[in-house]
Tab-separated table of C-alpha atoms in Angstrom:
chain	number	residue	atom	x	y	z
A	1	MET	CA	55.709	28.907	-48.254
A	2	LYS	CA	58.356	26.815	-46.539
A	3	VAL	CA	57.594	28.446	-43.199
A	4	ARG	CA	53.890	27.672	-43.588
A	5	THR	CA	54.661	24.054	-44.435
A	6	ASN	CA	56.825	23.707	-41.336
A	7	ILE	CA	54.049	25.209	-39.221
A	8	VAL	CA	51.558	22.697	-40.629
A	9	TRP	CA	53.878	19.773	-39.898
A	10	ALA	CA	54.544	21.098	-36.408
A	11	ALA	CA	50.833	21.503	-35.712
A	12	ALA	CA	50.109	17.979	-36.964
A	13	ALA	CA	52.878	16.469	-34.839
A	14	VAL	CA	51.942	18.413	-31.709
A	15	GLY	CA	48.227	17.693	-32.134
A	16	SER	CA	48.786	13.977	-32.688
A	17	GLY	CA	51.088	13.738	-29.697
A	18	ILE	CA	48.669	15.587	-27.433
A	19	PHE	CA	45.715	13.402	-28.432
A	20	VAL	CA	47.706	10.199	-27.898
A	21	LEU	CA	48.956	11.446	-24.536
A	22	LEU	CA	45.506	12.534	-23.389
A	23	GLY	CA	44.098	9.138	-24.332
A	24	TYR	CA	46.077	7.573	-21.492
A	25	PHE	CA	44.684	9.944	-18.858
A	26	ILE	CA	41.176	10.932	-20.003
A	27	ASP	CA	38.466	8.299	-20.419
A	28	TYR	CA	36.572	10.024	-23.218
A	29	GLU	CA	35.319	8.026	-26.175
A	30	VAL	CA	36.297	10.497	-28.888
A	31	ILE	CA	39.834	10.895	-27.562
A	32	LEU	CA	40.233	7.137	-27.064
A	33	THR	CA	39.046	6.425	-30.598
A	34	LEU	CA	41.342	9.050	-32.071
A	35	ARG	CA	44.266	7.734	-30.031
A	36	LEU	CA	43.621	4.216	-31.300
A	37	ILE	CA	43.503	5.430	-34.910
A	38	LEU	CA	46.744	7.381	-34.537
A	39	MET	CA	48.505	4.440	-32.911
A	40	ARG	CA	47.374	2.147	-35.718
A	41	TRP	CA	48.746	4.640	-38.221
A	42	SER	CA	52.045	4.693	-36.352
A	43	VAL	CA	52.231	0.888	-36.394
A	44	LEU	CA	51.509	0.908	-40.115
A	45	LEU	CA	54.188	3.529	-40.755
A	46	ALA	CA	56.662	1.545	-38.656
A	47	ALA	CA	55.919	-1.561	-40.728
A	48	VAL	CA	56.455	0.408	-43.942
A	49	ALA	CA	59.736	1.784	-42.576
A	50	LEU	CA	60.845	-1.748	-41.692
A	51	PHE	CA	59.968	-2.942	-45.180
A	52	LEU	CA	61.923	-0.079	-46.746
A	53	GLY	CA	64.886	-0.867	-44.508
A	54	LEU	CA	64.860	-4.515	-45.573
A	55	PHE	CA	64.525	-3.504	-49.209
A	56	ASN	CA	67.476	-1.137	-48.868
A	57	LEU	CA	69.519	-3.871	-47.174
A	58	LEU	CA	68.827	-6.305	-49.996
A	59	THR	CA	69.555	-3.643	-52.611
A	60	VAL	CA	72.934	-2.776	-51.110
A	61	HIS	CA	74.049	-6.390	-50.795
A	62	TRP	CA	72.699	-7.328	-54.217
A	63	SER	CA	74.759	-4.477	-55.665
A	64	LYS	CA	77.855	-5.911	-53.972
A	65	VAL	CA	77.136	-9.358	-55.374
A	66	SER	CA	76.436	-8.141	-58.901
A	67	GLU	CA	79.571	-5.982	-58.997
A	68	GLN	CA	81.745	-8.651	-57.324
A	69	GLU	CA	82.973	-6.231	-54.687
A	70	LYS	CA	85.177	-7.240	-51.791
A	71	GLY	CA	83.304	-9.529	-49.421
A	72	TRP	CA	80.520	-10.286	-51.898
A	73	PRO	CA	80.193	-13.964	-50.791
A	74	PHE	CA	79.032	-12.749	-47.381
A	75	SER	CA	76.453	-10.532	-49.064
A	76	ALA	CA	75.265	-13.487	-51.135
A	77	LEU	CA	75.002	-15.598	-47.989
A	78	LEU	CA	72.973	-12.871	-46.289
A	79	ILE	CA	70.551	-12.644	-49.218
A	80	LEU	CA	70.199	-16.423	-49.367
A	81	ALA	CA	69.579	-16.719	-45.623
A	82	PHE	CA	67.052	-13.892	-45.735
A	83	LEU	CA	65.115	-15.410	-48.628
A	84	VAL	CA	65.120	-18.909	-47.129
A	85	THR	CA	63.931	-17.622	-43.750
A	86	LEU	CA	61.276	-15.418	-45.349
A	87	ILE	CA	59.924	-18.191	-47.571
A	88	MET	CA	59.894	-20.694	-44.714
A	89	GLY	CA	58.054	-18.244	-42.490
A	90	LEU	CA	55.480	-17.345	-45.134
A	91	VAL	CA	54.839	-20.897	-46.321
A	92	PHE	CA	55.039	-22.910	-43.117
A	93	GLY	CA	54.490	-20.225	-40.476
A	94	PRO	CA	56.716	-19.169	-37.578
A	95	ASP	CA	55.656	-22.089	-35.345
A	96	ASN	CA	56.423	-24.794	-37.876
A	97	GLN	CA	59.018	-27.438	-37.050
A	98	ILE	CA	61.238	-26.367	-39.945
A	99	SER	CA	61.200	-22.716	-38.875
A	100	LEU	CA	61.985	-23.693	-35.294
A	101	LEU	CA	64.777	-25.931	-36.579
A	102	LEU	CA	66.349	-23.007	-38.424
A	103	PHE	CA	66.089	-20.841	-35.334
A	104	ASN	CA	67.326	-23.382	-32.784
A	105	TYR	CA	70.196	-24.859	-34.790
A	106	ILE	CA	71.388	-21.912	-36.894
A	107	GLN	CA	70.397	-18.520	-35.535
A	108	LEU	CA	70.630	-19.341	-31.831
A	109	PRO	CA	74.135	-20.921	-32.026
A	110	VAL	CA	75.371	-18.000	-34.132
A	111	GLU	CA	74.084	-15.494	-31.572
A	112	ALA	CA	75.618	-17.494	-28.718
A	113	SER	CA	78.959	-17.593	-30.544
A	114	LEU	CA	78.872	-13.841	-31.087
A	115	MET	CA	78.178	-13.255	-27.398
A	116	ALA	CA	81.059	-15.571	-26.474
A	117	LEU	CA	83.389	-13.671	-28.804
A	118	LEU	CA	82.208	-10.418	-27.268
A	119	ALA	CA	83.144	-11.666	-23.801
A	120	VAL	CA	86.609	-12.697	-24.998
A	121	PHE	CA	87.128	-9.371	-26.774
A	122	LEU	CA	86.152	-7.508	-23.612
A	123	ALA	CA	88.679	-9.494	-21.590
A	124	VAL	CA	91.435	-8.849	-24.142
A	125	ALA	CA	90.522	-5.160	-24.268
A	126	GLY	CA	90.726	-5.044	-20.485
A	127	PHE	CA	94.233	-6.514	-20.456
A	128	ARG	CA	95.344	-4.061	-23.135
A	129	LEU	CA	93.856	-1.233	-21.135
A	130	VAL	CA	95.789	-2.284	-18.041
A	131	SER	CA	99.028	-2.585	-19.996
A	132	ARG	CA	98.637	0.937	-21.386
A	133	ARG	CA	97.029	2.749	-18.470
A	134	ARG	CA	97.431	1.308	-15.018
A	135	ASP	CA	94.908	2.906	-12.731
A	136	PRO	CA	92.437	1.494	-10.174
A	137	PHE	CA	89.480	1.596	-12.562
A	138	SER	CA	91.290	-0.490	-15.189
A	139	LEU	CA	92.294	-3.071	-12.597
A	140	ILE	CA	88.738	-3.234	-11.256
A	141	PHE	CA	87.420	-3.749	-14.790
A	142	VAL	CA	89.796	-6.644	-15.463
A	143	VAL	CA	89.198	-8.317	-12.101
A	144	VAL	CA	85.418	-8.095	-12.425
A	145	ALA	CA	85.535	-9.396	-16.006
A	146	LEU	CA	87.652	-12.378	-14.946
A	147	LEU	CA	85.381	-13.160	-12.005
A	148	VAL	CA	82.299	-13.082	-14.213
A	149	LEU	CA	83.904	-15.211	-16.928
A	150	LEU	CA	85.252	-17.800	-14.495
A	151	GLY	CA	82.000	-17.882	-12.555
A	152	THR	CA	79.918	-18.303	-15.693
A	153	GLY	CA	82.011	-20.973	-17.387
A	154	PRO	CA	82.281	-24.622	-16.384
A	155	SER	CA	84.466	-25.648	-13.488
A	156	LEU	CA	87.949	-26.965	-14.218
A	157	GLY	CA	87.709	-29.270	-11.222
A	158	ALA	CA	84.869	-30.474	-9.062
A	159	SER	CA	81.722	-28.450	-9.589
A	160	ASP	CA	80.838	-28.631	-5.886
A	161	SER	CA	84.204	-27.464	-4.583
A	162	ASP	CA	84.269	-24.578	-2.130
A	163	GLY	CA	86.314	-22.362	-4.433
A	164	TYR	CA	83.992	-22.800	-7.401
A	165	VAL	CA	80.888	-22.304	-5.258
A	166	LEU	CA	82.387	-19.094	-3.854
A	167	LEU	CA	83.249	-17.972	-7.381
A	168	ARG	CA	79.681	-18.593	-8.542
A	169	GLN	CA	78.308	-16.683	-5.571
A	170	MET	CA	80.584	-13.729	-6.306
A	171	ARG	CA	79.553	-13.823	-9.949
A	172	ASN	CA	75.861	-13.848	-9.001
A	173	TRP	CA	76.423	-10.999	-6.555
A	174	ILE	CA	78.135	-8.898	-9.221
A	175	ALA	CA	75.465	-9.662	-11.827
A	176	GLN	CA	72.428	-9.237	-9.576
A	177	VAL	CA	73.574	-6.221	-7.567
A	178	TRP	CA	76.087	-4.112	-9.438
A	179	ALA	CA	75.292	-5.040	-13.040
A	180	SER	CA	71.529	-4.932	-12.496
A	181	GLY	CA	71.817	-1.580	-10.742
A	182	GLY	CA	73.862	-0.167	-13.598
A	183	ALA	CA	71.419	-1.546	-16.170
A	184	ARG	CA	68.482	0.001	-14.309
A	185	GLY	CA	70.295	3.320	-14.211
A	186	ILE	CA	70.897	3.160	-17.957
A	187	LEU	CA	67.243	2.290	-18.594
A	188	LEU	CA	66.113	5.166	-16.395
A	189	GLY	CA	68.383	7.505	-18.325
A	190	VAL	CA	67.010	6.218	-21.625
A	191	ALA	CA	63.440	6.658	-20.374
A	192	LEU	CA	64.123	10.205	-19.189
A	193	GLY	CA	65.847	11.046	-22.457
A	194	ALA	CA	62.976	9.614	-24.503
A	195	GLY	CA	60.443	11.511	-22.393
A	196	LEU	CA	62.385	14.746	-22.758
A	197	THR	CA	62.710	14.234	-26.510
A	198	GLY	CA	58.982	13.590	-26.797
A	199	LEU	CA	58.248	16.690	-24.744
A	200	ARG	CA	60.471	18.796	-26.975
A	201	VAL	CA	58.645	17.449	-30.039
A	202	LEU	CA	55.275	18.163	-28.418
A	203	LEU	CA	56.363	21.729	-27.706
A	204	ALA	CA	57.691	22.039	-31.288
A	205	VAL	CA	61.177	22.823	-29.994
A	206	ASP	CA	62.634	19.955	-32.024
A	207	ARG	CA	61.226	19.336	-35.485
A	208	PRO	CA	62.654	16.086	-36.890
A	209	TYR	CA	59.921	16.042	-39.547
A	210	GLY	CA	61.200	19.116	-41.387
A	211	ASP	CA	64.216	21.307	-41.995
């Protein structure tokens, strides 16, 4: 019985994937309509999964608050912020001045602060790496991190000085050439991995929908 159930799930997954894939290459009304229906179902399931994830998040943090576990004030703050943001969005809408005020003066500064801390932590980690393992790659990492940080931050002297202009140009060169190339390579790898995973699901090699 279990084998038959797995076969049914595999057939449903493979059939759905094939119809959605064919809808991008074959201009046939039946296939296009079926593809649209399946994609709407997937969007609906994704919304339900998001709702369940939010519900689980609130349940976990509410349990911490009710049991007064370690760090429960942070859980209470998370629940309060979530409820305030949700109510503001539902009542006033996402384009309301109050919602934009919450985003521009609370969420955006918090995200910027986290990114700034991440940059500092990377620099500190680089120095620790050099102190423990001195090789060319560690030195290159630290030098590049310092150049990017100094070129991104404000100038300590005149902003139009030759040294600062050269530093900004080096920072832009690193970000636009080397960093962008690495990011494109990572995205290509992610795309190839996602395509290969989808192909394995279509061929029923991987079955994440059953044991």
